GROMACS .gro file of C-alpha atoms in nm:
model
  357
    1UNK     CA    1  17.117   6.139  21.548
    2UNK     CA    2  17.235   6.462  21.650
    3UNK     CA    3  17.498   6.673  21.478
    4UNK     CA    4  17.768   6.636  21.722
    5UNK     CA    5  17.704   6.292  21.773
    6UNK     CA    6  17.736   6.248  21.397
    7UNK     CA    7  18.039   6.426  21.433
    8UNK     CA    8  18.223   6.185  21.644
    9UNK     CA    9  18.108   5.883  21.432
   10UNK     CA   10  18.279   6.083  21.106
   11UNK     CA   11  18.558   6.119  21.361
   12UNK     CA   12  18.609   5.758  21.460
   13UNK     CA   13  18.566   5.657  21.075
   14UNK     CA   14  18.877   5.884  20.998
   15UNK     CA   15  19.052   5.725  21.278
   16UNK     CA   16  18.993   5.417  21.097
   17UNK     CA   17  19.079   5.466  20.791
   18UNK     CA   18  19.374   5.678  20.885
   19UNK     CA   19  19.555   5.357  21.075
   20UNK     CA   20  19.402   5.067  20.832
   21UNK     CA   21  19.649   5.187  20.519
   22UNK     CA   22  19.941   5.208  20.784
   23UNK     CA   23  19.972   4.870  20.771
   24UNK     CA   24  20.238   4.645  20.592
   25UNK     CA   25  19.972   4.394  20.438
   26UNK     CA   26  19.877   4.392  20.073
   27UNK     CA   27  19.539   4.270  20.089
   28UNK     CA   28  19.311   4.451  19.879
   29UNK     CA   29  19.092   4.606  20.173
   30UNK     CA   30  19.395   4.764  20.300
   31UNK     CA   31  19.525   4.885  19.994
   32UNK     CA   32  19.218   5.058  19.917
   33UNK     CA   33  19.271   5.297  20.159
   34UNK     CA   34  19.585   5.443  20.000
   35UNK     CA   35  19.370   5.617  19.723
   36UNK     CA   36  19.109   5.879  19.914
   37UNK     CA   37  19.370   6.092  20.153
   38UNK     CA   38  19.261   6.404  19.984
   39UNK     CA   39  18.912   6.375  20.019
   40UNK     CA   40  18.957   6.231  20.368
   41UNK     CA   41  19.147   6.568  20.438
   42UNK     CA   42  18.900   6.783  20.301
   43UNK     CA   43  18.667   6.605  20.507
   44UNK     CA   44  18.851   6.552  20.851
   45UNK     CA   45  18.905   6.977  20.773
   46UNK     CA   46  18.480   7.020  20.742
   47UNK     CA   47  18.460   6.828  21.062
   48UNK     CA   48  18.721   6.969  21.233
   49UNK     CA   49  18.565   7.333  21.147
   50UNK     CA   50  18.181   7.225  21.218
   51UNK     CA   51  18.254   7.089  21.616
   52UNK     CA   52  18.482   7.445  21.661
   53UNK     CA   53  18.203   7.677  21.523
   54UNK     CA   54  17.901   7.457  21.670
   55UNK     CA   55  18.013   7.322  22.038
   56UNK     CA   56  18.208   7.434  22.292
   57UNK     CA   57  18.503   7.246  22.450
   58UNK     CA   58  18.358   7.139  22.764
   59UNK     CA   59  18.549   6.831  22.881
   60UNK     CA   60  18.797   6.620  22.826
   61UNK     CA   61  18.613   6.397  22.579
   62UNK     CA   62  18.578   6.710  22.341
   63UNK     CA   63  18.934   6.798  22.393
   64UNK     CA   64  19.063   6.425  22.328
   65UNK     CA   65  18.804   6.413  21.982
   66UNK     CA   66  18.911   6.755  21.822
   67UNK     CA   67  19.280   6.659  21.890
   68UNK     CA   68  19.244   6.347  21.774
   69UNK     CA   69  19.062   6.497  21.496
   70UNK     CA   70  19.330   6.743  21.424
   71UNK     CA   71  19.612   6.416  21.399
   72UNK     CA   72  19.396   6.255  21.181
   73UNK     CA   73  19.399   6.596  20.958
   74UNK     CA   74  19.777   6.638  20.982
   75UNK     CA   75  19.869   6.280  20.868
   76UNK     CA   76  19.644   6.332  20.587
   77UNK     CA   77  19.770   6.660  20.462
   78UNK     CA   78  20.117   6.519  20.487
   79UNK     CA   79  20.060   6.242  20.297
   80UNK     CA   80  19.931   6.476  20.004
   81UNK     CA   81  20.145   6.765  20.059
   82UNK     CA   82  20.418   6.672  19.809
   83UNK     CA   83  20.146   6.736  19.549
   84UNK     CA   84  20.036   7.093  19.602
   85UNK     CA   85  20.199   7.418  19.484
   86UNK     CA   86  20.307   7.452  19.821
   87UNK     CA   87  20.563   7.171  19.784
   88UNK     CA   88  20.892   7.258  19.622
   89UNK     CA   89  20.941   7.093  19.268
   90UNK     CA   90  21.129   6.796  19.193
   91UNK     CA   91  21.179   6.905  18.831
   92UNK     CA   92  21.274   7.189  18.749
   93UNK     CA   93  21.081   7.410  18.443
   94UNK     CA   94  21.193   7.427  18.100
   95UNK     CA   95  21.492   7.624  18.018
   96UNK     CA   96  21.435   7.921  17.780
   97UNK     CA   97  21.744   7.790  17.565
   98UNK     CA   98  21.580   7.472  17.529
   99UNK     CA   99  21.615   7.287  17.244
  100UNK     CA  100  21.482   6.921  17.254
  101UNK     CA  101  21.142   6.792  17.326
  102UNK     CA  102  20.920   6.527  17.402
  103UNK     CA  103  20.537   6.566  17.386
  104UNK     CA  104  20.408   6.275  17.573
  105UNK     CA  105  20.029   6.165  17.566
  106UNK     CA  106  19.937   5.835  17.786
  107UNK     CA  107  19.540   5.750  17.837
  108UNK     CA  108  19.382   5.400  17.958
  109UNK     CA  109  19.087   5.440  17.712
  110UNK     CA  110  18.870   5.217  17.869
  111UNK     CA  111  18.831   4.838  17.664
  112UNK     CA  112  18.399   4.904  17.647
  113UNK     CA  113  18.460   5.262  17.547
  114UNK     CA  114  18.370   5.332  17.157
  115UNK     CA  115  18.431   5.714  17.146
  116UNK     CA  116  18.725   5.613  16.919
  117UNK     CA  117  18.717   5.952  16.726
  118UNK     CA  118  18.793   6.138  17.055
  119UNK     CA  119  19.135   5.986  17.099
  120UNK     CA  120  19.241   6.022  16.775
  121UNK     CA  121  19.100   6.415  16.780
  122UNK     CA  122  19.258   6.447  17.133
  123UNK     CA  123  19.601   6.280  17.007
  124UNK     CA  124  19.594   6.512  16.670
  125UNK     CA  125  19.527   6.824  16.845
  126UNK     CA  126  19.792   6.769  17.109
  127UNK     CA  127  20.063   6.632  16.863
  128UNK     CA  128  20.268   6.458  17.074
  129UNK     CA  129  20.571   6.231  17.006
  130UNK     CA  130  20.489   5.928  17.189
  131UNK     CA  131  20.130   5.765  17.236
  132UNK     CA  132  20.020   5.464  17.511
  133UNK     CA  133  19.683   5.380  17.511
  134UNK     CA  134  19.585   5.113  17.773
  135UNK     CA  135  19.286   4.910  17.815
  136UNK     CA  136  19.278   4.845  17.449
  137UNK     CA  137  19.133   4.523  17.250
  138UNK     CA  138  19.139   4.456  16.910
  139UNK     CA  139  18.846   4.640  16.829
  140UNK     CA  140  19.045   4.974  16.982
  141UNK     CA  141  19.397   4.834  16.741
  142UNK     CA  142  19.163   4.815  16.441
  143UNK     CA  143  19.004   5.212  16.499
  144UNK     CA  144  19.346   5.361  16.586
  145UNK     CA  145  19.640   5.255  16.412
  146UNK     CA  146  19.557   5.270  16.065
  147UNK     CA  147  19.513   5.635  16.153
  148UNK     CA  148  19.828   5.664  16.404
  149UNK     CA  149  20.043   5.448  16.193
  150UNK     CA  150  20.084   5.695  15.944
  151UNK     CA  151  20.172   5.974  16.147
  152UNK     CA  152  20.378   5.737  16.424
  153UNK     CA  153  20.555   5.503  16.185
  154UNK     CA  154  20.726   5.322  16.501
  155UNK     CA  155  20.523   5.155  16.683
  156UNK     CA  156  20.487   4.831  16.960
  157UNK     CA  157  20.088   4.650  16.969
  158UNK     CA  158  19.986   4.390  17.200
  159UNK     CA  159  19.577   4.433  17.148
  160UNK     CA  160  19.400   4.187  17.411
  161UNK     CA  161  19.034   4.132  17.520
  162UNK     CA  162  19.107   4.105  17.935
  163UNK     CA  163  19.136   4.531  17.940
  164UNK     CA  164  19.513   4.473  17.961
  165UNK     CA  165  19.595   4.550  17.650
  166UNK     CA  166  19.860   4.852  17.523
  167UNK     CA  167  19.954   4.995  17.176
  168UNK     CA  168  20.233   5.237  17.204
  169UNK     CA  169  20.287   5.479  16.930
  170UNK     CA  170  20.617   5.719  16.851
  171UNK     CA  171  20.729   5.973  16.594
  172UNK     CA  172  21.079   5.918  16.730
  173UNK     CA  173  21.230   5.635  16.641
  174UNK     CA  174  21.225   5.333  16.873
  175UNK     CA  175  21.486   5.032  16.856
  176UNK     CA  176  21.547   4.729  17.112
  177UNK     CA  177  21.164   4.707  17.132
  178UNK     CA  178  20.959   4.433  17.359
  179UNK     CA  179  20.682   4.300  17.516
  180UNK     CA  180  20.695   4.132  17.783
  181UNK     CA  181  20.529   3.928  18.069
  182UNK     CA  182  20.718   3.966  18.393
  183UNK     CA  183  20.458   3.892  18.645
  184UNK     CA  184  20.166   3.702  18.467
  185UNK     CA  185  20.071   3.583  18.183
  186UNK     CA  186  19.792   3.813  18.120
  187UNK     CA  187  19.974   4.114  18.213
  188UNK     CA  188  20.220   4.286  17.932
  189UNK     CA  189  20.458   4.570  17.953
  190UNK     CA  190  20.649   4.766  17.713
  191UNK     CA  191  21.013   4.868  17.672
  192UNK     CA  192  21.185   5.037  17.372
  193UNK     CA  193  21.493   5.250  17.320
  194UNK     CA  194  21.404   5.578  17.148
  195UNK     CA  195  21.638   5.786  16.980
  196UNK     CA  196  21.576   6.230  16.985
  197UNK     CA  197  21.673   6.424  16.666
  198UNK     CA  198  22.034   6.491  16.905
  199UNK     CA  199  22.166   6.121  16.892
  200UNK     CA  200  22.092   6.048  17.265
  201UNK     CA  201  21.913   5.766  17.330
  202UNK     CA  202  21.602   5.745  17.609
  203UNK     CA  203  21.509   5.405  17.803
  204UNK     CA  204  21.098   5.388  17.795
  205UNK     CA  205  20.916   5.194  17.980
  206UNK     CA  206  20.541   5.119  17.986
  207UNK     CA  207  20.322   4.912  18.245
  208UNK     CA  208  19.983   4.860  18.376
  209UNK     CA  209  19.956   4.632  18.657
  210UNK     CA  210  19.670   4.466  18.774
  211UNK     CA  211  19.486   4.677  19.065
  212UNK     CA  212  19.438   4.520  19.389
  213UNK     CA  213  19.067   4.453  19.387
  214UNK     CA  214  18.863   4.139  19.410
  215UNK     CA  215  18.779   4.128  19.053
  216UNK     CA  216  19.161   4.149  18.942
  217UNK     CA  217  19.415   4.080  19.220
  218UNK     CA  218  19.291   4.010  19.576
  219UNK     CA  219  19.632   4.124  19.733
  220UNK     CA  220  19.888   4.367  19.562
  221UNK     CA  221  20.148   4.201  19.565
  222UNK     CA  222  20.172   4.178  19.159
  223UNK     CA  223  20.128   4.509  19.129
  224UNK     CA  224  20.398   4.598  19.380
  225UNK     CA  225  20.658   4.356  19.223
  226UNK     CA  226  20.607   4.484  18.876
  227UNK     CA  227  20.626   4.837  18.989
  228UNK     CA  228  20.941   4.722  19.136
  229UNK     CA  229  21.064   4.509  18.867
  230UNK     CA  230  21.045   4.886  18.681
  231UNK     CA  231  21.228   5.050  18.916
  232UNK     CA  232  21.459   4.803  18.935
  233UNK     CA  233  21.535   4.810  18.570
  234UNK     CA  234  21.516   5.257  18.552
  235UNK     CA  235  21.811   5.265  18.818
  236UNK     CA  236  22.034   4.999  18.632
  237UNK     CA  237  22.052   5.231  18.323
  238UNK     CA  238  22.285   5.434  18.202
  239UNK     CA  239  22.030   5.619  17.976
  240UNK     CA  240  21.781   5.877  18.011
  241UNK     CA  241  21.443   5.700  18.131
  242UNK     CA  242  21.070   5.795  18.082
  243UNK     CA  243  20.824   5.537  18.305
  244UNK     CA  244  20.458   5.554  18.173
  245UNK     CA  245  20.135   5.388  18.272
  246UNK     CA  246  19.858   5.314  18.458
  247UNK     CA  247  19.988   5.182  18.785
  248UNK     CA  248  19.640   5.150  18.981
  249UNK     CA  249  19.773   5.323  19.228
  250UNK     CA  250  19.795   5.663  19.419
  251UNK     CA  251  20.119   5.867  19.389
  252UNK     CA  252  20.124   5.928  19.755
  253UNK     CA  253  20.083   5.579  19.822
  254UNK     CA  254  20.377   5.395  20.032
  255UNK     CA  255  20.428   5.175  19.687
  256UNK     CA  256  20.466   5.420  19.469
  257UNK     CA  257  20.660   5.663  19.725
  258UNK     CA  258  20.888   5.366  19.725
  259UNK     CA  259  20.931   5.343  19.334
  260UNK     CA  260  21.021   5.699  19.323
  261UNK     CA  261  21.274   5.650  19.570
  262UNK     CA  262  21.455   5.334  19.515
  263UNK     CA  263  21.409   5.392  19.067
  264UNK     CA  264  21.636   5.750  19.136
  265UNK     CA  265  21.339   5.912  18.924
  266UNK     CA  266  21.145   6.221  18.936
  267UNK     CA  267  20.754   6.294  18.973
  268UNK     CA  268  20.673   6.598  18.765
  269UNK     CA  269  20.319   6.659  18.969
  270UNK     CA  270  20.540   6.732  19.269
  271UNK     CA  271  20.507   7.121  19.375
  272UNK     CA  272  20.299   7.111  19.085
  273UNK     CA  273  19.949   6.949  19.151
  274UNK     CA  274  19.757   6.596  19.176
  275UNK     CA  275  19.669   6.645  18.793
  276UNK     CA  276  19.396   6.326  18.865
  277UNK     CA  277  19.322   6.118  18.631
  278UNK     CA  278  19.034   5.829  18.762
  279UNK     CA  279  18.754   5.862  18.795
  280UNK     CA  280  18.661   6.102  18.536
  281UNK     CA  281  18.268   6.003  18.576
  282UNK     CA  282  18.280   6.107  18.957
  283UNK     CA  283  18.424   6.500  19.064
  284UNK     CA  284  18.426   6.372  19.445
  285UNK     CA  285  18.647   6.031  19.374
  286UNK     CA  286  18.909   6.107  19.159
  287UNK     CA  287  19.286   5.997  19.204
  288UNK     CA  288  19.593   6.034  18.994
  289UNK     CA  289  19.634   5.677  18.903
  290UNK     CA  290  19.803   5.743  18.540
  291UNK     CA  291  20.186   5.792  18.632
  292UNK     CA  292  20.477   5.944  18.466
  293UNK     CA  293  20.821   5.969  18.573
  294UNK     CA  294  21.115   6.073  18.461
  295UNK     CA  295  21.515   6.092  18.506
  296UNK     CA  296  21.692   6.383  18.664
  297UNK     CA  297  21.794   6.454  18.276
  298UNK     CA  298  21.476   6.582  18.158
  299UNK     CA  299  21.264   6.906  18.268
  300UNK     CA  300  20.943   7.020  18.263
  301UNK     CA  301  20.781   7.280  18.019
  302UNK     CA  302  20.401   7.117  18.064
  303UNK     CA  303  20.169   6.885  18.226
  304UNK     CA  304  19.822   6.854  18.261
  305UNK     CA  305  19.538   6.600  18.313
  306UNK     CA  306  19.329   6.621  17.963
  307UNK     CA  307  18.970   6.680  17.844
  308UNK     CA  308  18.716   6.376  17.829
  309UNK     CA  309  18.770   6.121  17.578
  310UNK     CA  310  18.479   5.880  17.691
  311UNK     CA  311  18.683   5.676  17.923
  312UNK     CA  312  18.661   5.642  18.275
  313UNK     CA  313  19.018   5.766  18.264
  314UNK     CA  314  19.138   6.150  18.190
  315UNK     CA  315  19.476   6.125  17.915
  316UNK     CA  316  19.835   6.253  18.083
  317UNK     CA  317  19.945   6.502  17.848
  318UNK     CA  318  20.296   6.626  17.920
  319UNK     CA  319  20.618   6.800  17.746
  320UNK     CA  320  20.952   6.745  17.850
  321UNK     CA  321  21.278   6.896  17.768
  322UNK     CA  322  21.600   6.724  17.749
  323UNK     CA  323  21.864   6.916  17.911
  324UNK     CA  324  22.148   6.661  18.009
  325UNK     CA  325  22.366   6.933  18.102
  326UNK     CA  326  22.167   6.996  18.456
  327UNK     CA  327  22.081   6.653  18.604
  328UNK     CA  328  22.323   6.705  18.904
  329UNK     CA  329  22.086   7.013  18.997
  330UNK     CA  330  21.784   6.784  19.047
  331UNK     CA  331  21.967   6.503  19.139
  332UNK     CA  332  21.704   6.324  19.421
  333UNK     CA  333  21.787   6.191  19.677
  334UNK     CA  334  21.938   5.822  19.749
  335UNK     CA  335  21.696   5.552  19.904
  336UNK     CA  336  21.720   5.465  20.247
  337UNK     CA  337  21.832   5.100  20.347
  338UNK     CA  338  21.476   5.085  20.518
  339UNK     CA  339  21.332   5.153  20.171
  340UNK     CA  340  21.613   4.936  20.034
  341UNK     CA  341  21.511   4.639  20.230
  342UNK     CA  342  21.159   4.688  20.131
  343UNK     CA  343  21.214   4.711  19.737
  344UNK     CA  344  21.394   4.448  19.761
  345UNK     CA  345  21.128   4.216  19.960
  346UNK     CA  346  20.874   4.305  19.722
  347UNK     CA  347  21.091   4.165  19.402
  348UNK     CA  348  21.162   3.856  19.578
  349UNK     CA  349  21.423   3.749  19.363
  350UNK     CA  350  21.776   3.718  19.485
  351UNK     CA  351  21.949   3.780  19.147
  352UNK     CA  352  21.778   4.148  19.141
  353UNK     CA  353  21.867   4.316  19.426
  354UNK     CA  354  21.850   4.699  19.511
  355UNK     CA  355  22.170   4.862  19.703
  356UNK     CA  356  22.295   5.171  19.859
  357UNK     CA  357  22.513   5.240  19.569
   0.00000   0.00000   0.00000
């Protein structure tokens, strides 16, 4: 095969994936094609580069496959634009006169990993205030907390052996604390209320969803409700809220575009970076699938994707600062009723509804 020939097979492949992920279906296949935008616009850029430098434009056929190329290369870009420095932040940094903070430190460990000593070295040497581990069994419960117990005396555990566990560990103390099922049986999440040395009290919430893959979920749909279930549940506050997890899922994917939106909460990697997180065994495929967001009340001093810990899964490591006093400068922006309408159609429960309000 010759190189331009190869070329315009690359090309058509692009094509294809660009249009598969456009469309509103859930199955897995489709889905799937969310995650690689940033490699497919690195990519799409090499080819685009190649057929300039090698081959001139001598018909129509070449015109029609660089343009087509150069669509394919724009839709990518904007997909993943929000999440380079050229973007503008959502949050905002750290004021100097900042007083309160949260060190945050979220990692799916990976259930088969036994590098137990690197969490706990990672956790101790980043100190943070609040701890979610994912993916952990009771073999992970019984090497972590009698360590982290001492040091995080507040604490939620649901250990289980079908890599959906989570053990969520906080120097600041938590209240109104639960676990619960909301989409399946097998799948838990986490909610507490934790109180900062100030008084004010912070909604967290925890999930990890079930990815859409053949082994797990062959559509995702669960995924998508619980992620809206979340949102759902951030906007109806009147408190501060932190969302953690693993969501199996891209942050420039439509899903999770939509639970920024219709939750009223703020990405920290936007303006910032993609800060990836899976896979940490392969450079080329890597995706931020561990999320954090937060509510306009909270700004930024940190965040970073951390150092190997033997899972297939970098930590989150970030540090907020509460500063109350300037939500209404970050305030984002109210959902559309398009993105109304489809929040709402993936809860699929009348007696939860989204609104314009």
């Amino acid at each position: 095969m010759t190189l331009k020939k190869g070329l315009q097979l690359f090309g058509l492949l692009t094509v294809l994936f660009t249009l598969i992920p456009i469309a509103a279906a859930d199955n897995w296949w489709i889905r799937i094609f969310d995650f690689p935008h940033a490699q497919l616009t690195g990519l799409t850029l090499m080819a685009i580069g190649t057929f300039l430098v090698k081959f001139d434009l001598r018909n129509w056929r070449d015109y029609a496959f660089i343009t087509v190329l150069i669509a394919c290369f724009m839709y990518q870009f904007v997909k993943i634009y929000p999440y380079t420095p050229l973007a503008n932040v959502e949050i905002a940094d750290s004021s100097s006169a900042a007083q309160d903070e949260i060190r945050v430190f979220t990692a799916n460990v990976y259930q088969q990993n036994t590098a137990h000593d690197k969490v706990l070295t990672a956790i101790k040497n980043e100190a943070p205030h609040l701890i979610l581990l994912m993916e952990t069994n009771q073999k992970w419960y019984n090497a972590v907390h009698p360590t982290l117990s001492k040091t995080y005396p507040y604490f939620i555990t649901e250990p289980l052996e079908n890599t959906y566990g989570m053990l969520l560990y906080s120097s600041i103390p938590l209240e109104d604390t639960a676990i619960r099922y909301q989409v399946s049986d097998r799948i838990p999440s986490m909610k507490a209320m934790a109180t900062l040395e100030n008084g004010a009290q912070v909604q967290l919430l925890a999930i990890h969803p079930t990815p859409p893959m053949p082994q797990h979920k062959a559509s995702s749909s669960d995924r998508d409700k619980e992620m809206m279930l979340t949102a759902f549940e951030a906007q109806n506050t009147d408190k501060p809220v932190i969302v953690l997890g693993d969501f199996n899922d891209v942050a420039w994917s439509s899903t999770t575009s939509l639970f920024r939106s219709v939750s009223r909460l703020l990405d920290p990697r936007v303006g910032r970076g993609f800060y990836n997180t899976f896979n940490a065994n392969s450079w080329l495929m890597r995706w931020p699938l561990d999320h954090l967001f937060v509510s306009p009340h909270f700004r930024l001093k940190k965040i970073g994707a951390g150092t190997s810990i033997g899972s297939d899964h970098f930590p989150v490591i970030a540090t907020l600062s509460f500063e109350p006093e300037a939500k209404e400068k970050q305030k984002p922006a109210p959902p559309t009723q398009d993105e109304i309408d489809r929040a709402n159609a993936q809860l699929g429960d009348q007696s939860m509804q989204f609104t314009l309000e």
